[in-house]
PDB file of C-alpha atoms in Angstrom:
ATOM      1  CA  SER A   1     -13.143   3.554   1.556  1.00 87.00           C
ATOM      2  CA  TYR A   2      -9.611   4.511   2.221  1.00 94.00           C
ATOM      3  CA  VAL A   3      -7.644   5.658  -0.680  1.00 96.00           C
ATOM      4  CA  LEU A   4      -3.627   5.494  -1.746  1.00 98.00           C
ATOM      5  CA  THR A   5      -2.304   8.114  -4.413  1.00 98.00           C
ATOM      6  CA  GLN A   6       1.065   6.878  -6.353  1.00 98.00           C
ATOM      7  CA  PRO A   7       2.399   8.466  -8.739  1.00 98.00           C
ATOM      8  CA  PRO A   8       2.391   7.165 -12.455  1.00 97.00           C
ATOM      9  CA  SER A   9       5.861   7.032 -12.969  1.00 97.00           C
ATOM     10  CA  VAL A  10       8.912   7.784 -11.842  1.00 98.00           C
ATOM     11  CA  SER A  11      12.401   8.352 -13.565  1.00 97.00           C
ATOM     12  CA  VAL A  12      16.071   7.892 -12.359  1.00 97.00           C
ATOM     13  CA  ALA A  13      19.376   7.475 -13.562  1.00 97.00           C
ATOM     14  CA  PRO A  14      21.416   5.117 -12.568  1.00 97.00           C
ATOM     15  CA  GLY A  15      23.583   5.356  -9.304  1.00 97.00           C
ATOM     16  CA  GLN A  16      20.777   7.783  -8.218  1.00 97.00           C
ATOM     17  CA  THR A  17      18.256   7.849  -5.589  1.00 98.00           C
ATOM     18  CA  ALA A  18      14.411   7.251  -6.333  1.00 98.00           C
ATOM     19  CA  ARG A  19      11.716   8.349  -4.116  1.00 98.00           C
ATOM     20  CA  LEU A  20       7.976   7.234  -5.107  1.00 98.00           C
ATOM     21  CA  THR A  21       5.517   8.668  -2.289  1.00 98.00           C
ATOM     22  CA  CYS A  22       2.055   7.161  -1.568  1.00 98.00           C
ATOM     23  CA  GLY A  23      -0.413   9.257  -0.410  1.00 98.00           C
ATOM     24  CA  GLY A  24      -2.885   8.862   2.155  1.00 97.00           C
ATOM     25  CA  ASN A  25      -4.724  10.784   4.593  1.00 96.00           C
ATOM     26  CA  ASN A  26      -3.538  10.801   7.541  1.00 96.00           C
ATOM     27  CA  ILE A  27      -1.375   7.223   6.516  1.00 97.00           C
ATOM     28  CA  ARG A  28       1.266   8.379   9.219  1.00 97.00           C
ATOM     29  CA  SER A  29      -1.101   6.209  11.400  1.00 95.00           C
ATOM     30  CA  LYS A  30      -0.942   3.238   9.818  1.00 95.00           C
ATOM     31  CA  SER A  31       1.311   0.983   8.959  1.00 96.00           C
ATOM     32  CA  VAL A  32       2.865   1.147   5.131  1.00 97.00           C
ATOM     33  CA  HIS A  33       4.137  -1.762   3.106  1.00 98.00           C
ATOM     34  CA  TRP A  34       5.297  -1.952  -0.057  1.00 98.00           C
ATOM     35  CA  TYR A  35       6.049  -4.114  -2.569  1.00 98.00           C
ATOM     36  CA  GLN A  36       8.138  -4.694  -6.032  1.00 98.00           C
ATOM     37  CA  GLN A  37       6.262  -5.968  -8.842  1.00 98.00           C
ATOM     38  CA  ARG A  38       8.899  -7.138 -12.456  1.00 97.00           C
ATOM     39  CA  PRO A  39       7.814  -7.643 -15.850  1.00 93.00           C
ATOM     40  CA  GLY A  40       5.895 -11.279 -15.510  1.00 93.00           C
ATOM     41  CA  GLN A  41       6.654 -11.355 -11.775  1.00 96.00           C
ATOM     42  CA  ALA A  42       4.392 -11.345  -8.703  1.00 97.00           C
ATOM     43  CA  PRO A  43       5.396  -8.815  -6.277  1.00 98.00           C
ATOM     44  CA  VAL A  44       7.834  -9.081  -3.395  1.00 98.00           C
ATOM     45  CA  LEU A  45       7.592  -7.070   0.051  1.00 97.00           C
ATOM     46  CA  VAL A  46      10.824  -4.773   0.062  1.00 98.00           C
ATOM     47  CA  VAL A  47       9.331  -2.857   2.433  1.00 98.00           C
ATOM     48  CA  TYR A  48       7.445  -3.633   5.515  1.00 97.00           C
ATOM     49  CA  ASN A  49       5.589  -1.270   8.976  1.00 96.00           C
ATOM     50  CA  ASP A  50       6.681   1.928   7.435  1.00 97.00           C
ATOM     51  CA  ASN A  51      10.261   1.267   7.553  1.00 96.00           C
ATOM     52  CA  GLY A  52      10.949  -3.102   7.739  1.00 96.00           C
ATOM     53  CA  ARG A  53      13.155  -4.517   5.278  1.00 97.00           C
ATOM     54  CA  PRO A  54      12.211  -8.356   4.600  1.00 95.00           C
ATOM     55  CA  SER A  55      15.795 -10.688   5.230  1.00 94.00           C
ATOM     56  CA  GLY A  56      16.613 -10.770   0.969  1.00 95.00           C
ATOM     57  CA  ILE A  57      16.565  -7.015   0.857  1.00 97.00           C
ATOM     58  CA  PRO A  58      19.517  -4.268   0.203  1.00 96.00           C
ATOM     59  CA  GLU A  59      19.800  -2.248   2.273  1.00 97.00           C
ATOM     60  CA  ARG A  60      19.486   0.265  -0.663  1.00 97.00           C
ATOM     61  CA  PHE A  61      15.518  -0.076   0.131  1.00 98.00           C
ATOM     62  CA  SER A  62      13.913   2.212   3.150  1.00 98.00           C
ATOM     63  CA  GLY A  63      10.906   3.498   3.725  1.00 97.00           C
ATOM     64  CA  SER A  64       9.784   5.990   5.943  1.00 97.00           C
ATOM     65  CA  ASN A  65       5.649   7.987   6.775  1.00 98.00           C
ATOM     66  CA  SER A  66       4.499  10.698   8.735  1.00 96.00           C
ATOM     67  CA  GLY A  67       1.775  13.133   8.310  1.00 96.00           C
ATOM     68  CA  ASN A  68      -0.282  12.453   4.575  1.00 97.00           C
ATOM     69  CA  THR A  69       2.910  10.929   2.996  1.00 98.00           C
ATOM     70  CA  ALA A  70       4.709   7.825   2.883  1.00 98.00           C
ATOM     71  CA  THR A  71       7.826   7.358   0.727  1.00 98.00           C
ATOM     72  CA  LEU A  72      10.025   4.043  -0.186  1.00 98.00           C
ATOM     73  CA  THR A  73      13.937   5.709  -0.810  1.00 98.00           C
ATOM     74  CA  ILE A  74      15.647   3.842  -3.500  1.00 98.00           C
ATOM     75  CA  SER A  75      19.599   4.486  -2.681  1.00 98.00           C
ATOM     76  CA  ARG A  76      22.061   3.655  -5.800  1.00 97.00           C
ATOM     77  CA  VAL A  77      19.266   2.585  -8.459  1.00 97.00           C
ATOM     78  CA  GLU A  78      20.593   0.015 -10.245  1.00 96.00           C
ATOM     79  CA  ALA A  79      18.632  -0.596 -13.520  1.00 96.00           C
ATOM     80  CA  GLY A  80      17.361  -4.633 -11.866  1.00 95.00           C
ATOM     81  CA  ASP A  81      15.553  -2.224  -9.970  1.00 97.00           C
ATOM     82  CA  GLU A  82      13.519  -1.474 -12.478  1.00 97.00           C
ATOM     83  CA  ALA A  83       9.638  -2.452 -11.510  1.00 98.00           C
ATOM     84  CA  ASP A  84       6.108  -1.392 -10.811  1.00 98.00           C
ATOM     85  CA  PHE A  85       5.936  -0.637  -7.200  1.00 98.00           C
ATOM     86  CA  TYR A  86       2.765  -0.975  -4.990  1.00 98.00           C
ATOM     87  CA  CYS A  87       2.175   0.313  -1.651  1.00 98.00           C
ATOM     88  CA  GLN A  88      -0.316  -1.033   0.734  1.00 98.00           C
ATOM     89  CA  VAL A  89      -2.193  -0.449   4.326  1.00 97.00           C
ATOM     90  CA  TRP A  90      -4.419  -2.500   5.965  1.00 95.00           C
ATOM     91  CA  GLU A  91      -8.547  -0.994   6.686  1.00 92.00           C
ATOM     92  CA  ALA A  92      -8.995  -1.610   9.816  1.00 88.00           C
ATOM     93  CA  SER A  93     -13.042  -0.802   9.795  1.00 86.00           C
ATOM     94  CA  ASN A  94     -13.596  -3.903   6.873  1.00 83.00           C
ATOM     95  CA  ASP A  95     -10.357  -6.303   7.784  1.00 86.00           C
ATOM     96  CA  HIS A  96      -9.178  -5.162   3.979  1.00 92.00           C
ATOM     97  CA  TRP A  97      -6.184  -4.754   2.089  1.00 96.00           C
ATOM     98  CA  VAL A  98      -5.959  -1.732  -0.030  1.00 97.00           C
ATOM     99  CA  PHE A  99      -3.021  -0.829  -2.349  1.00 98.00           C
ATOM    100  CA  GLY A 100      -2.069   2.400  -4.961  1.00 98.00           C
ATOM    101  CA  GLY A 101      -2.228   2.494  -7.952  1.00 98.00           C
ATOM    102  CA  GLY A 102       0.953   1.741  -8.275  1.00 98.00           C
ATOM    103  CA  THR A 103       4.837   3.138  -9.380  1.00 98.00           C
ATOM    104  CA  LYS A 104       6.555   2.332 -12.098  1.00 98.00           C
ATOM    105  CA  LEU A 105      10.135   2.988 -11.838  1.00 98.00           C
ATOM    106  CA  THR A 106      12.443   3.937 -14.644  1.00 97.00           C
ATOM    107  CA  VAL A 107      15.942   4.061 -14.952  1.00 97.00           C
ATOM    108  CA  LEU A 108      17.514   6.011 -17.602  1.00 94.00           C
TER     109      LEU A 108
ATOM    110  CA  GLN B   1      10.848 -23.763   1.375  1.00 95.00           C
ATOM    111  CA  VAL B   2       7.486 -21.294   1.155  1.00 96.00           C
ATOM    112  CA  ARG B   3       5.742 -22.086  -1.896  1.00 97.00           C
ATOM    113  CA  LEU B   4       2.338 -21.825  -3.558  1.00 98.00           C
ATOM    114  CA  VAL B   5       1.018 -22.587  -6.619  1.00 98.00           C
ATOM    115  CA  GLU B   6      -2.352 -21.584  -7.384  1.00 98.00           C
ATOM    116  CA  SER B   7      -4.086 -23.403 -10.738  1.00 98.00           C
ATOM    117  CA  GLY B   8      -7.525 -23.852 -12.702  1.00 97.00           C
ATOM    118  CA  GLY B   9      -7.744 -20.736 -14.066  1.00 97.00           C
ATOM    119  CA  GLY B  10      -8.502 -20.372 -18.296  1.00 97.00           C
ATOM    120  CA  VAL B  11     -11.254 -19.498 -20.505  1.00 98.00           C
ATOM    121  CA  VAL B  12     -14.728 -19.039 -19.542  1.00 98.00           C
ATOM    122  CA  GLN B  13     -18.066 -16.725 -20.583  1.00 98.00           C
ATOM    123  CA  PRO B  14     -20.026 -14.566 -18.672  1.00 98.00           C
ATOM    124  CA  GLY B  15     -22.302 -15.752 -16.221  1.00 97.00           C
ATOM    125  CA  ARG B  16     -20.069 -19.710 -15.521  1.00 98.00           C
ATOM    126  CA  SER B  17     -18.104 -20.069 -12.846  1.00 98.00           C
ATOM    127  CA  LEU B  18     -14.971 -21.415 -11.854  1.00 98.00           C
ATOM    128  CA  ARG B  19     -12.647 -22.252  -8.832  1.00 98.00           C
ATOM    129  CA  LEU B  20      -9.125 -21.470  -8.287  1.00 98.00           C
ATOM    130  CA  SER B  21      -6.859 -23.051  -5.763  1.00 98.00           C
ATOM    131  CA  CYS B  22      -3.728 -22.543  -4.049  1.00 98.00           C
ATOM    132  CA  ALA B  23      -1.536 -24.860  -2.918  1.00 98.00           C
ATOM    133  CA  ALA B  24       0.899 -24.495  -0.247  1.00 98.00           C
ATOM    134  CA  SER B  25       4.103 -25.765   0.851  1.00 97.00           C
ATOM    135  CA  GLY B  26       7.355 -24.899   2.805  1.00 97.00           C
ATOM    136  CA  PHE B  27       5.222 -24.205   5.748  1.00 97.00           C
ATOM    137  CA  THR B  28       1.872 -24.788   8.420  1.00 97.00           C
ATOM    138  CA  PHE B  29      -1.209 -24.162   6.027  1.00 97.00           C
ATOM    139  CA  SER B  30      -3.271 -24.202   9.759  1.00 97.00           C
ATOM    140  CA  THR B  31      -1.091 -21.049  11.909  1.00 96.00           C
ATOM    141  CA  TYR B  32      -2.059 -18.345   8.670  1.00 97.00           C
ATOM    142  CA  ALA B  33      -4.492 -16.059   7.158  1.00 96.00           C
ATOM    143  CA  ILE B  34      -4.205 -16.970   3.146  1.00 97.00           C
ATOM    144  CA  HIS B  35      -5.180 -13.704   0.889  1.00 97.00           C
ATOM    145  CA  TRP B  36      -6.884 -13.315  -2.841  1.00 98.00           C
ATOM    146  CA  VAL B  37      -5.219 -11.071  -4.803  1.00 98.00           C
ATOM    147  CA  ARG B  38      -6.018  -9.986  -8.455  1.00 98.00           C
ATOM    148  CA  GLN B  39      -4.345  -7.589 -11.073  1.00 98.00           C
ATOM    149  CA  ALA B  40      -6.154  -7.082 -14.766  1.00 98.00           C
ATOM    150  CA  PRO B  41      -3.685  -7.075 -17.301  1.00 96.00           C
ATOM    151  CA  GLY B  42      -1.790  -3.984 -17.682  1.00 96.00           C
ATOM    152  CA  LYS B  43      -3.185  -2.962 -14.151  1.00 97.00           C
ATOM    153  CA  GLY B  44      -2.425  -2.674 -10.253  1.00 97.00           C
ATOM    154  CA  LEU B  45      -3.252  -4.638  -7.682  1.00 98.00           C
ATOM    155  CA  GLU B  46      -6.657  -5.021  -6.341  1.00 98.00           C
ATOM    156  CA  TRP B  47      -7.664  -7.154  -2.923  1.00 97.00           C
ATOM    157  CA  VAL B  48     -10.069  -9.359  -3.556  1.00 98.00           C
ATOM    158  CA  ALA B  49     -10.578 -11.994  -0.293  1.00 97.00           C
ATOM    159  CA  VAL B  50      -8.650 -12.862   2.774  1.00 96.00           C
ATOM    160  CA  LEU B  51     -10.116 -16.350   5.153  1.00 97.00           C
ATOM    161  CA  SER B  52      -8.638 -16.826   8.739  1.00 95.00           C
ATOM    162  CA  ASP B  53      -6.158 -19.669   9.505  1.00 95.00           C
ATOM    163  CA  ASP B  54      -8.793 -22.227  10.861  1.00 94.00           C
ATOM    164  CA  GLY B  55     -11.614 -20.103   7.929  1.00 93.00           C
ATOM    165  CA  SER B  56     -13.604 -19.003  10.069  1.00 95.00           C
ATOM    166  CA  ILE B  57     -13.691 -15.470   9.367  1.00 94.00           C
ATOM    167  CA  LYS B  58     -13.374 -14.183   5.649  1.00 95.00           C
ATOM    168  CA  TYR B  59     -14.273 -11.124   4.488  1.00 95.00           C
ATOM    169  CA  TYR B  60     -14.560  -9.705   0.615  1.00 96.00           C
ATOM    170  CA  ALA B  61     -13.982  -6.254  -1.837  1.00 96.00           C
ATOM    171  CA  ASP B  62     -17.187  -4.984  -2.569  1.00 95.00           C
ATOM    172  CA  SER B  63     -16.688  -6.265  -6.345  1.00 96.00           C
ATOM    173  CA  VAL B  64     -16.812  -9.779  -5.802  1.00 98.00           C
ATOM    174  CA  LYS B  65     -19.059 -10.160  -2.244  1.00 97.00           C
ATOM    175  CA  GLY B  66     -22.213 -11.969  -3.266  1.00 97.00           C
ATOM    176  CA  ARG B  67     -20.370 -13.912  -6.358  1.00 98.00           C
ATOM    177  CA  PHE B  68     -17.037 -15.192  -5.660  1.00 98.00           C
ATOM    178  CA  THR B  69     -16.077 -17.868  -2.313  1.00 98.00           C
ATOM    179  CA  ILE B  70     -12.994 -18.013  -0.793  1.00 98.00           C
ATOM    180  CA  SER B  71     -12.750 -21.092   1.697  1.00 98.00           C
ATOM    181  CA  ARG B  72     -10.267 -23.736   2.622  1.00 98.00           C
ATOM    182  CA  ASP B  73      -8.896 -27.193   3.071  1.00 97.00           C
ATOM    183  CA  ASN B  74      -6.409 -27.401   5.971  1.00 97.00           C
ATOM    184  CA  SER B  75      -5.186 -31.098   5.599  1.00 97.00           C
ATOM    185  CA  LYS B  76      -5.119 -30.517   2.221  1.00 98.00           C
ATOM    186  CA  ASN B  77      -3.343 -27.525   2.796  1.00 98.00           C
ATOM    187  CA  THR B  78      -4.970 -25.760   0.430  1.00 98.00           C
ATOM    188  CA  LEU B  79      -7.059 -22.675  -0.461  1.00 98.00           C
ATOM    189  CA  TYR B  80      -9.967 -21.526  -2.251  1.00 98.00           C
ATOM    190  CA  LEU B  81     -12.128 -19.371  -4.980  1.00 98.00           C
ATOM    191  CA  GLN B  82     -15.594 -20.375  -5.974  1.00 98.00           C
ATOM    192  CA  MET B  83     -16.122 -17.609  -8.644  1.00 98.00           C
ATOM    193  CA  ASN B  84     -19.620 -17.164  -9.682  1.00 98.00           C
ATOM    194  CA  SER B  85     -21.113 -14.965 -12.134  1.00 98.00           C
ATOM    195  CA  LEU B  86     -18.076 -14.140 -13.562  1.00 98.00           C
ATOM    196  CA  ARG B  87     -18.267 -10.308 -15.574  1.00 98.00           C
ATOM    197  CA  PRO B  88     -15.709  -9.740 -18.505  1.00 98.00           C
ATOM    198  CA  GLU B  89     -13.893  -7.023 -15.448  1.00 98.00           C
ATOM    199  CA  ASP B  90     -13.326 -10.082 -13.006  1.00 98.00           C
ATOM    200  CA  THR B  91     -10.364 -10.926 -16.192  1.00 98.00           C
ATOM    201  CA  ALA B  92      -7.456 -10.695 -14.056  1.00 98.00           C
ATOM    202  CA  VAL B  93      -4.297 -12.680 -12.495  1.00 98.00           C
ATOM    203  CA  TYR B  94      -5.342 -13.949  -9.715  1.00 98.00           C
ATOM    204  CA  TYR B  95      -2.932 -14.308  -6.810  1.00 98.00           C
ATOM    205  CA  CYS B  96      -2.720 -16.448  -3.138  1.00 98.00           C
ATOM    206  CA  ALA B  97      -0.713 -14.470  -1.088  1.00 98.00           C
ATOM    207  CA  ARG B  98       0.282 -15.121   2.337  1.00 97.00           C
ATOM    208  CA  GLU B  99       0.169 -12.869   5.174  1.00 96.00           C
ATOM    209  CA  GLY B 100       2.570 -12.343   7.386  1.00 91.00           C
ATOM    210  CA  LEU B 101       1.873 -14.253  11.132  1.00 88.00           C
ATOM    211  CA  ASN B 102       1.134 -10.883  13.263  1.00 86.00           C
ATOM    212  CA  ALA B 103       0.777  -9.199  10.207  1.00 89.00           C
ATOM    213  CA  TYR B 104      -1.533  -7.231   7.711  1.00 94.00           C
ATOM    214  CA  TYR B 105       1.198  -7.677   4.922  1.00 96.00           C
ATOM    215  CA  SER B 106       2.199 -10.728   2.805  1.00 97.00           C
ATOM    216  CA  ASP B 107       5.419 -12.336   3.330  1.00 95.00           C
ATOM    217  CA  TYR B 108       4.962 -14.665   0.290  1.00 96.00           C
ATOM    218  CA  TRP B 109       3.033 -15.117  -3.274  1.00 98.00           C
ATOM    219  CA  GLY B 110       1.566 -17.422  -5.612  1.00 98.00           C
ATOM    220  CA  GLN B 111       2.491 -17.196  -9.445  1.00 97.00           C
ATOM    221  CA  GLY B 112      -1.231 -16.350  -9.952  1.00 98.00           C
ATOM    222  CA  THR B 113      -3.195 -17.901 -12.346  1.00 98.00           C
ATOM    223  CA  LEU B 114      -4.945 -16.200 -15.211  1.00 98.00           C
ATOM    224  CA  VAL B 115      -8.522 -15.933 -15.476  1.00 98.00           C
ATOM    225  CA  THR B 116     -10.308 -15.186 -18.519  1.00 98.00           C
ATOM    226  CA  VAL B 117     -13.762 -14.184 -18.842  1.00 98.00           C
ATOM    227  CA  SER B 118     -15.019 -13.589 -22.663  1.00 97.00           C
ATOM    228  CA  SER B 119     -17.747 -15.086 -24.826  1.00 94.00           C
TER     229      SER B 119
END
């Protein structure tokens, strides 16, 4: 089955740019979605279909997908952005969702 | 507004059964596929199962296939997850998640219900 690989943690200072990666074999051929999960809360969709942004999500959140790596970029990071982030794709061969292991974003 | 509310979680002994419910409101329930996704304590998200809008198509993760059954009652705007032969590794918060129309991601999640499998 398809595997998504995320770094366990990323740290960034306030006001800087955070880049969270999601690796997968030829992931560029898939649509990648990203969720933010704050402690004790349910996940929230922040990017869909590689680079779409749901209503209500700040423009600071953007996505890209190329080769074997998809990236969620958070510009001008704020303390409130601190959370776990998960990438997700749909595996067409068996109609399953696949999640990456998640990245904990720490704002220093 | 869209709302998904899970219920039915609790503490259960290994080998026993439990049924979770997901009550939906604020949208036309019968139009959407709905997923169950779980999260073990301190761990990441794990997809569990999906059921199509009319209940005719369902898929399961290998880890629960043959033990869990997903179903829905569109007249009651409710999704279910019947969990049999529970194991300690099934301990998790279980979320229901609405799949976006013509999409392969979730646009709304419930707050989850905790299932603890322990003797």
